[in-house]
Tab-separated table of C-alpha atoms in Angstrom:
chain	number	residue	atom	x	y	z
A	1	UNK	CA	18.830	79.942	8.672
A	2	UNK	CA	20.356	77.531	11.015
A	3	UNK	CA	20.853	76.794	14.620
A	4	UNK	CA	24.043	76.018	16.357
A	5	UNK	CA	22.910	72.521	16.757
A	6	UNK	CA	20.790	71.507	13.710
A	7	UNK	CA	21.213	68.074	12.626
A	8	UNK	CA	22.483	66.642	15.921
A	9	UNK	CA	20.238	64.258	17.896
A	10	UNK	CA	19.723	64.008	21.526
A	11	UNK	CA	19.199	61.311	24.035
A	12	UNK	CA	17.451	63.144	27.083
A	13	UNK	CA	16.973	60.950	30.209
A	14	UNK	CA	17.014	63.626	32.015
A	15	UNK	CA	14.683	63.603	35.202
A	16	UNK	CA	13.292	66.386	37.287
A	17	UNK	CA	15.371	70.312	37.043
A	18	UNK	CA	18.842	69.592	36.206
A	19	UNK	CA	18.433	67.149	33.524
A	20	UNK	CA	15.372	68.564	31.949
A	21	UNK	CA	16.492	71.494	31.513
A	22	UNK	CA	19.567	71.034	29.928
A	23	UNK	CA	17.984	69.336	27.339
A	24	UNK	CA	15.742	72.047	26.996
A	25	UNK	CA	18.675	74.557	26.657
A	26	UNK	CA	20.087	72.116	23.073
A	27	UNK	CA	16.443	71.442	21.661
A	28	UNK	CA	16.737	75.113	21.667
A	29	UNK	CA	20.194	75.398	19.906
A	30	UNK	CA	18.665	73.862	17.880
A	31	UNK	CA	19.520	69.884	18.357
A	32	UNK	CA	16.439	67.055	18.169
A	33	UNK	CA	16.262	66.477	21.578
A	34	UNK	CA	14.330	62.796	22.156
A	35	UNK	CA	13.013	62.969	25.568
A	36	UNK	CA	13.210	59.192	26.778
A	37	UNK	CA	10.856	58.310	29.972
A	38	UNK	CA	10.017	55.065	31.424
A	39	UNK	CA	6.605	53.781	30.837
A	40	UNK	CA	5.523	54.921	34.098
A	41	UNK	CA	7.720	58.823	33.647
A	42	UNK	CA	10.165	60.610	34.824
A	43	UNK	CA	9.912	61.639	38.562
A	44	UNK	CA	8.973	65.194	37.717
A	45	UNK	CA	5.379	63.832	36.658
A	46	UNK	CA	4.643	61.999	39.860
A	47	UNK	CA	4.497	65.864	41.471
A	48	UNK	CA	0.603	66.069	40.596
A	49	UNK	CA	-2.551	62.969	40.149
A	50	UNK	CA	-2.768	63.173	36.672
A	51	UNK	CA	0.961	63.075	34.835
A	52	UNK	CA	1.190	66.091	33.804
A	53	UNK	CA	2.252	69.266	36.685
A	54	UNK	CA	3.164	72.010	35.308
A	55	UNK	CA	7.034	71.762	35.710
A	56	UNK	CA	7.258	68.841	33.498
A	57	UNK	CA	6.061	71.219	30.851
A	58	UNK	CA	8.239	73.990	31.243
A	59	UNK	CA	11.187	71.960	31.039
A	60	UNK	CA	10.504	69.264	28.154
A	61	UNK	CA	8.794	71.909	25.808
A	62	UNK	CA	10.216	71.409	21.828
A	63	UNK	CA	11.627	67.548	21.943
A	64	UNK	CA	9.983	64.719	21.396
A	65	UNK	CA	8.995	61.748	24.097
A	66	UNK	CA	9.088	58.254	24.182
A	67	UNK	CA	9.177	56.009	26.206
A	68	UNK	CA	11.626	52.635	27.393
A	69	UNK	CA	12.454	50.299	30.110
A	70	UNK	CA	15.987	49.916	30.923
A	71	UNK	CA	15.205	47.398	33.484
A	72	UNK	CA	14.348	44.975	30.617
A	73	UNK	CA	16.166	42.952	27.960
A	74	UNK	CA	14.542	44.785	25.190
A	75	UNK	CA	14.174	48.246	26.532
A	76	UNK	CA	17.979	48.159	27.013
A	77	UNK	CA	18.758	47.035	23.560
A	78	UNK	CA	16.277	49.866	22.110
A	79	UNK	CA	18.837	52.687	23.389
A	80	UNK	CA	21.773	50.969	21.814
A	81	UNK	CA	20.024	51.279	18.484
A	82	UNK	CA	18.975	54.779	19.451
A	83	UNK	CA	22.765	55.697	20.411
A	84	UNK	CA	23.719	53.948	17.424
A	85	UNK	CA	22.319	56.863	15.445
A	86	UNK	CA	22.536	59.553	18.821
A	87	UNK	CA	25.186	62.240	19.173
A	88	UNK	CA	24.862	62.894	22.612
A	89	UNK	CA	22.715	60.669	25.752
A	90	UNK	CA	22.217	62.971	28.965
A	91	UNK	CA	21.174	61.847	32.298
A	92	UNK	CA	21.460	62.930	35.881
A	93	UNK	CA	20.412	59.699	37.126
A	94	UNK	CA	22.680	58.580	40.494
A	95	UNK	CA	26.098	57.750	39.464
A	96	UNK	CA	26.847	55.262	38.581
A	97	UNK	CA	22.685	53.466	38.134
A	98	UNK	CA	23.170	53.324	33.743
A	99	UNK	CA	26.406	51.179	34.589
A	100	UNK	CA	24.192	48.861	36.882
A	101	UNK	CA	21.511	48.765	34.316
A	102	UNK	CA	24.018	47.972	31.400
A	103	UNK	CA	24.160	50.804	29.339
A	104	UNK	CA	26.636	53.065	31.369
A	105	UNK	CA	29.044	55.093	29.769
A	106	UNK	CA	31.729	52.390	28.659
A	107	UNK	CA	29.211	50.120	27.270
A	108	UNK	CA	27.643	53.458	25.645
A	109	UNK	CA	30.865	54.015	23.278
A	110	UNK	CA	31.562	50.436	22.263
A	111	UNK	CA	27.820	50.821	20.690
A	112	UNK	CA	29.261	55.368	19.210
A	113	UNK	CA	32.631	55.644	19.721
A	114	UNK	CA	31.860	59.419	19.426
A	115	UNK	CA	29.099	59.474	21.298
A	116	UNK	CA	29.212	62.354	23.897
A	117	UNK	CA	27.666	60.887	26.521
A	118	UNK	CA	26.926	63.579	29.878
A	119	UNK	CA	26.059	62.694	33.426
A	120	UNK	CA	25.234	65.012	35.868
A	121	UNK	CA	25.230	64.566	39.480
A	122	UNK	CA	24.928	66.192	43.093
A	123	UNK	CA	28.647	65.663	43.659
A	124	UNK	CA	30.616	64.535	40.740
A	125	UNK	CA	31.531	61.172	39.427
A	126	UNK	CA	34.891	61.248	42.420
A	127	UNK	CA	35.629	62.193	46.009
A	128	UNK	CA	33.890	61.517	49.409
A	129	UNK	CA	30.402	62.896	48.775
A	130	UNK	CA	30.077	60.879	45.078
A	131	UNK	CA	27.568	58.455	46.542
A	132	UNK	CA	25.290	60.961	48.368
A	133	UNK	CA	21.984	61.460	47.381
A	134	UNK	CA	21.713	64.927	46.607
A	135	UNK	CA	18.336	67.252	45.034
A	136	UNK	CA	18.854	70.800	44.948
A	137	UNK	CA	18.328	71.522	49.055
A	138	UNK	CA	20.459	69.016	50.163
A	139	UNK	CA	23.562	70.580	47.562
A	140	UNK	CA	22.079	74.023	48.496
A	141	UNK	CA	23.222	73.319	52.703
A	142	UNK	CA	26.400	71.341	51.732
A	143	UNK	CA	27.347	74.312	49.491
A	144	UNK	CA	27.543	77.151	51.721
A	145	UNK	CA	24.289	78.631	49.443
A	146	UNK	CA	21.595	77.960	52.326
A	147	UNK	CA	24.302	78.883	54.838
A	148	UNK	CA	25.013	82.771	53.723
A	149	UNK	CA	21.018	83.189	52.873
A	150	UNK	CA	18.710	84.858	55.318
A	151	UNK	CA	18.779	87.483	58.069
A	152	UNK	CA	21.745	87.581	60.306
A	153	UNK	CA	19.302	87.027	63.345
A	154	UNK	CA	17.945	83.890	61.715
A	155	UNK	CA	17.911	80.314	60.228
A	156	UNK	CA	19.719	79.236	57.855
A	157	UNK	CA	17.235	79.612	54.427
A	158	UNK	CA	17.336	77.569	51.359
A	159	UNK	CA	16.937	80.095	48.243
A	160	UNK	CA	13.673	80.067	46.785
A	161	UNK	CA	14.118	79.054	43.030
A	162	UNK	CA	16.186	75.845	42.955
A	163	UNK	CA	19.307	77.399	42.273
A	164	UNK	CA	21.683	74.077	42.256
A	165	UNK	CA	19.889	72.445	39.424
A	166	UNK	CA	20.042	74.984	36.734
A	167	UNK	CA	23.528	76.363	37.744
A	168	UNK	CA	24.253	72.949	36.836
A	169	UNK	CA	22.148	71.916	33.708
A	170	UNK	CA	23.666	74.897	32.360
A	171	UNK	CA	27.327	73.636	32.961
A	172	UNK	CA	26.114	70.707	32.136
A	173	UNK	CA	24.779	72.329	28.720
A	174	UNK	CA	28.397	73.909	28.254
A	175	UNK	CA	30.351	70.624	28.921
A	176	UNK	CA	28.052	69.287	25.733
A	177	UNK	CA	28.537	71.602	23.563
A	178	UNK	CA	32.702	72.236	24.127
A	179	UNK	CA	32.787	68.127	23.804
A	180	UNK	CA	30.541	68.537	20.626
A	181	UNK	CA	33.385	70.825	19.223
A	182	UNK	CA	35.944	68.834	20.016
A	183	UNK	CA	34.288	65.809	18.426
A	184	UNK	CA	34.484	67.880	14.713
A	185	UNK	CA	37.970	67.767	14.942
A	186	UNK	CA	38.857	64.869	16.364
A	187	UNK	CA	36.181	62.455	15.275
A	188	UNK	CA	36.036	61.523	18.779
A	189	UNK	CA	33.601	61.106	21.768
A	190	UNK	CA	33.927	61.968	24.850
A	191	UNK	CA	32.467	61.400	29.209
A	192	UNK	CA	31.045	64.781	30.198
A	193	UNK	CA	30.690	65.084	33.860
A	194	UNK	CA	29.022	67.799	36.350
A	195	UNK	CA	28.981	68.017	39.425
A	196	UNK	CA	26.075	70.823	40.857
A	197	UNK	CA	28.591	70.833	44.528
A	198	UNK	CA	31.292	71.225	42.135
A	199	UNK	CA	29.437	74.284	40.488
A	200	UNK	CA	27.847	76.059	43.084
A	201	UNK	CA	31.533	76.972	44.946
A	202	UNK	CA	32.050	79.801	42.116
A	203	UNK	CA	28.923	81.647	43.280
A	204	UNK	CA	30.077	82.464	46.802
A	205	UNK	CA	33.180	85.015	45.330
A	206	UNK	CA	31.216	87.766	47.717
A	207	UNK	CA	31.245	85.488	51.040
A	208	UNK	CA	34.488	83.744	50.310
A	209	UNK	CA	36.524	86.817	49.664
A	210	UNK	CA	34.951	88.639	53.285
A	211	UNK	CA	36.835	85.142	54.936
A	212	UNK	CA	39.870	85.365	53.027
A	213	UNK	CA	40.122	89.217	54.016
A	214	UNK	CA	39.525	88.349	57.523
A	215	UNK	CA	36.401	90.859	57.243
A	216	UNK	CA	34.201	90.774	60.809
A	217	UNK	CA	30.761	89.710	58.522
A	218	UNK	CA	28.517	87.675	59.496
A	219	UNK	CA	27.377	84.468	57.179
A	220	UNK	CA	24.031	85.425	56.881
A	221	UNK	CA	23.907	89.435	55.857
A	222	UNK	CA	19.899	89.530	54.860
A	223	UNK	CA	19.280	91.768	51.310
A	224	UNK	CA	22.078	93.458	52.814
A	225	UNK	CA	25.627	92.539	50.581
A	226	UNK	CA	26.617	89.231	50.936
A	227	UNK	CA	30.676	90.318	51.955
A	228	UNK	CA	29.097	93.160	52.934
A	229	UNK	CA	30.922	95.498	50.987
A	230	UNK	CA	29.042	97.771	49.867
A	231	UNK	CA	26.921	100.595	50.309
A	232	UNK	CA	23.882	101.479	49.832
A	233	UNK	CA	22.701	97.619	48.885
A	234	UNK	CA	19.465	96.588	50.180
A	235	UNK	CA	16.193	95.296	49.073
A	236	UNK	CA	14.801	98.738	51.656
A	237	UNK	CA	10.777	98.805	52.894
A	238	UNK	CA	8.608	101.551	50.857
A	239	UNK	CA	4.887	102.514	51.480
A	240	UNK	CA	4.094	99.348	49.267
A	241	UNK	CA	6.655	97.054	49.159
A	242	UNK	CA	10.195	96.487	48.812
A	243	UNK	CA	12.971	98.795	46.358
A	244	UNK	CA	16.291	97.236	45.675
A	245	UNK	CA	18.927	99.919	45.733
A	246	UNK	CA	22.133	99.295	44.927
A	247	UNK	CA	25.410	101.482	43.980
A	248	UNK	CA	28.479	100.047	42.708
A	249	UNK	CA	30.112	102.538	41.366
A	250	UNK	CA	31.071	106.304	42.626
A	251	UNK	CA	28.616	108.085	39.696
A	252	UNK	CA	25.944	105.805	41.321
A	253	UNK	CA	26.223	107.430	45.305
A	254	UNK	CA	27.086	111.519	43.623
A	255	UNK	CA	23.191	110.816	41.782
A	256	UNK	CA	21.604	108.663	44.737
A	257	UNK	CA	22.416	111.805	46.917
A	258	UNK	CA	21.914	114.488	44.941
A	259	UNK	CA	17.936	112.862	44.714
A	260	UNK	CA	18.155	112.644	48.612
A	261	UNK	CA	19.537	116.357	48.883
A	262	UNK	CA	21.946	114.902	50.244
A	263	UNK	CA	25.119	116.587	47.863
A	264	UNK	CA	26.737	117.406	52.097
A	265	UNK	CA	27.889	113.346	51.545
A	266	UNK	CA	29.429	114.086	48.081
A	267	UNK	CA	33.214	113.840	48.938
A	268	UNK	CA	32.938	114.501	52.380
A	269	UNK	CA	35.636	112.821	54.688
A	270	UNK	CA	34.863	109.096	55.403
A	271	UNK	CA	32.035	108.937	53.197
A	272	UNK	CA	33.613	109.168	49.968
A	273	UNK	CA	34.802	106.048	48.823
A	274	UNK	CA	32.741	102.642	48.591
A	275	UNK	CA	35.362	100.992	51.408
A	276	UNK	CA	34.224	103.930	53.035
A	277	UNK	CA	30.433	103.684	52.899
A	278	UNK	CA	30.470	100.098	53.640
A	279	UNK	CA	31.898	100.782	57.135
A	280	UNK	CA	28.697	102.955	57.845
A	281	UNK	CA	26.582	100.698	56.292
A	282	UNK	CA	24.100	101.351	59.404
A	283	UNK	CA	24.057	104.804	58.566
A	284	UNK	CA	23.980	104.825	54.917
A	285	UNK	CA	20.897	102.593	55.200
A	286	UNK	CA	19.501	104.714	57.834
A	287	UNK	CA	19.357	107.660	55.274
A	288	UNK	CA	18.160	106.045	52.630
A	289	UNK	CA	15.242	104.381	54.413
A	290	UNK	CA	14.344	108.263	55.868
A	291	UNK	CA	14.219	109.347	51.775
A	292	UNK	CA	12.280	106.711	51.181
A	293	UNK	CA	9.780	106.895	53.939
A	294	UNK	CA	5.878	107.408	52.151
A	295	UNK	CA	7.095	106.856	48.667
A	296	UNK	CA	5.968	104.081	46.088
A	297	UNK	CA	7.575	102.118	44.694
A	298	UNK	CA	6.531	103.471	40.989
A	299	UNK	CA	7.768	106.285	42.663
A	300	UNK	CA	11.295	106.034	43.668
A	301	UNK	CA	12.333	102.945	40.520
A	302	UNK	CA	11.287	106.138	38.196
A	303	UNK	CA	13.077	108.305	39.643
A	304	UNK	CA	15.893	106.579	39.987
A	305	UNK	CA	16.203	104.946	36.934
A	306	UNK	CA	15.792	108.810	35.248
A	307	UNK	CA	18.793	109.077	37.792
A	308	UNK	CA	20.969	106.270	36.439
A	309	UNK	CA	20.550	104.794	39.804
A	310	UNK	CA	20.884	100.953	39.758
A	311	UNK	CA	17.373	100.103	41.561
A	312	UNK	CA	13.997	97.579	41.105
A	313	UNK	CA	11.228	96.941	42.396
A	314	UNK	CA	11.012	93.452	43.875
A	315	UNK	CA	8.093	91.923	42.532
A	316	UNK	CA	5.708	88.628	42.757
A	317	UNK	CA	6.139	85.832	40.344
A	318	UNK	CA	2.318	87.032	38.950
A	319	UNK	CA	4.389	90.244	37.464
A	320	UNK	CA	6.688	88.131	36.615
A	321	UNK	CA	5.015	85.966	34.539
A	322	UNK	CA	3.459	88.663	32.444
A	323	UNK	CA	6.351	90.477	31.959
A	324	UNK	CA	6.528	92.932	28.735
A	325	UNK	CA	10.047	92.759	28.425
A	326	UNK	CA	10.589	89.063	29.337
A	327	UNK	CA	7.808	88.907	26.407
A	328	UNK	CA	8.890	91.157	23.796
A	329	UNK	CA	12.474	89.082	24.414
A	330	UNK	CA	10.815	85.447	23.613
A	331	UNK	CA	11.397	84.293	27.476
A	332	UNK	CA	7.497	83.817	27.680
A	333	UNK	CA	5.795	81.437	25.930
A	334	UNK	CA	2.309	80.766	27.441
A	335	UNK	CA	1.754	76.781	26.371
A	336	UNK	CA	-1.887	74.533	26.774
A	337	UNK	CA	-1.706	73.424	30.347
A	338	UNK	CA	-2.436	69.407	29.913
A	339	UNK	CA	-3.007	69.460	34.116
A	340	UNK	CA	-4.680	71.134	36.519
A	341	UNK	CA	-4.253	74.914	37.248
A	342	UNK	CA	-4.579	77.386	34.838
A	343	UNK	CA	-4.883	77.427	31.064
A	344	UNK	CA	-1.398	77.761	29.696
A	345	UNK	CA	2.371	77.386	31.862
A	346	UNK	CA	4.449	80.279	30.776
A	347	UNK	CA	7.100	78.424	28.940
A	348	UNK	CA	10.946	79.975	29.215
A	349	UNK	CA	12.083	80.344	25.803
A	350	UNK	CA	16.284	80.631	24.996
A	351	UNK	CA	17.881	83.058	27.266
A	352	UNK	CA	20.982	83.232	24.280
A	353	UNK	CA	20.752	84.613	21.451
A	354	UNK	CA	22.266	84.660	17.862
A	355	UNK	CA	22.814	86.450	15.245
A	356	UNK	CA	22.774	84.125	12.159
A	357	UNK	CA	19.647	82.562	13.610
A	358	UNK	CA	15.934	83.314	14.524
A	359	UNK	CA	14.740	81.991	18.178
A	360	UNK	CA	13.381	78.662	18.719
A	361	UNK	CA	9.809	77.276	17.858
A	362	UNK	CA	9.376	76.625	21.322
A	363	UNK	CA	6.444	73.759	21.388
A	364	UNK	CA	4.583	71.466	24.160
A	365	UNK	CA	6.268	69.220	25.763
A	366	UNK	CA	4.851	65.701	24.524
A	367	UNK	CA	2.661	63.021	26.240
A	368	UNK	CA	3.932	60.399	27.937
A	369	UNK	CA	5.312	58.249	25.331
A	370	UNK	CA	3.581	59.828	22.535
A	371	UNK	CA	6.586	59.657	19.661
A	372	UNK	CA	7.596	55.969	20.572
A	373	UNK	CA	6.734	55.056	17.915
A	374	UNK	CA	8.081	57.619	15.268
A	375	UNK	CA	11.305	57.722	16.917
A	376	UNK	CA	11.668	54.278	17.068
A	377	UNK	CA	10.839	53.962	13.392
A	378	UNK	CA	11.916	57.030	11.733
A	379	UNK	CA	15.725	55.962	13.897
A	380	UNK	CA	16.407	52.855	15.361
A	381	UNK	CA	15.103	51.361	12.172
A	382	UNK	CA	11.908	49.526	14.503
A	383	UNK	CA	9.302	47.333	12.205
A	384	UNK	CA	5.590	48.511	13.285
A	385	UNK	CA	5.932	44.710	14.817
A	386	UNK	CA	8.508	44.998	16.957
A	387	UNK	CA	7.559	48.204	18.107
A	388	UNK	CA	4.292	46.745	19.249
A	389	UNK	CA	6.756	43.968	20.979
A	390	UNK	CA	8.873	45.829	22.683
A	391	UNK	CA	5.675	48.315	24.142
A	392	UNK	CA	3.811	45.294	25.189
A	393	UNK	CA	6.785	44.439	27.028
A	394	UNK	CA	7.772	47.534	29.228
A	395	UNK	CA	3.993	49.070	29.515
A	396	UNK	CA	3.737	48.871	32.879
A	397	UNK	CA	2.027	52.065	34.542
A	398	UNK	CA	4.351	52.032	37.549
A	399	UNK	CA	7.581	51.525	38.391
A	400	UNK	CA	8.956	48.717	40.286
A	401	UNK	CA	9.458	48.925	43.780
A	402	UNK	CA	13.707	48.778	44.573
């Protein structure tokens, strides 16, 4: 059974999370993804002294790995020979960096007019912020994510996960697939660019809607709805932790009221609609908290799920990485961890399923330069002697000082 991108070859020059996850998605879609690193390794490798941090395994599974020094003429020549036989090149260096090296889109499209060149960045290729240095933290700050995270009486707080990196990576992968789809009709390559900053604006639907409606909502609402337009909507404290409860539809609220023994609230004046309950958000939360007093997470969740009320326990990372649902869905793959720490890394699987193909096999991330000879001889037509010469001119173990 084929996968959607079987036969597609991707040169993945991505780094850290945005580039790494984009390449991982493409590999799971069936592409032959070749991870191209400098001889000293991509940036995320520096997060451990041995060069094998769990993050690298986590985001670079199911790829082949080579090293090229793009600061050398031999390294750039090797990249161009690979581009001749590639369908996609993706990178998330600072805007213009690849052009400075002499292997930007304008040059590589001359080498292969059918190439889909994908560039991920913090702020995109144009606009006042285009040259700003950007990482997930700074984009969270600029995009409103931090300002809308936290509690009203507290300071802005970053979201725990690297949301901007991964939202940007997913958009970049969608752009690549779209460009490949169009190429199938036109025969022409394309340039795809995605700025994380742009990708985050759509996520502000609730706080922006509150602003448009001129609703008096604080910028940070803690675990309440970010527009304060739904109640109950919170992470409520119970005997052994917290439980998230939300009532979107009227049937959810009516079921919750029955479970709490507060049938008197159903249809009651001032409580009969979502808008009315949102105006009484403090009262609603107080009623829910009274009912939860003395109950455990398991007790509450089992009771509410039986009543079809949306809820979930607030869980730890340790609980998530051994979650039975994620395991059954093929989202957890325990691959050997070559670095310090636990014996294995729970690498994510493919979150998109296709009825016409089997889930992808998830294999370990490559060691630094593991497939250099294999890829250069197989794809670029190098002789063993040429590979030896190339590796001899670009075998540095640490990045050059800028």
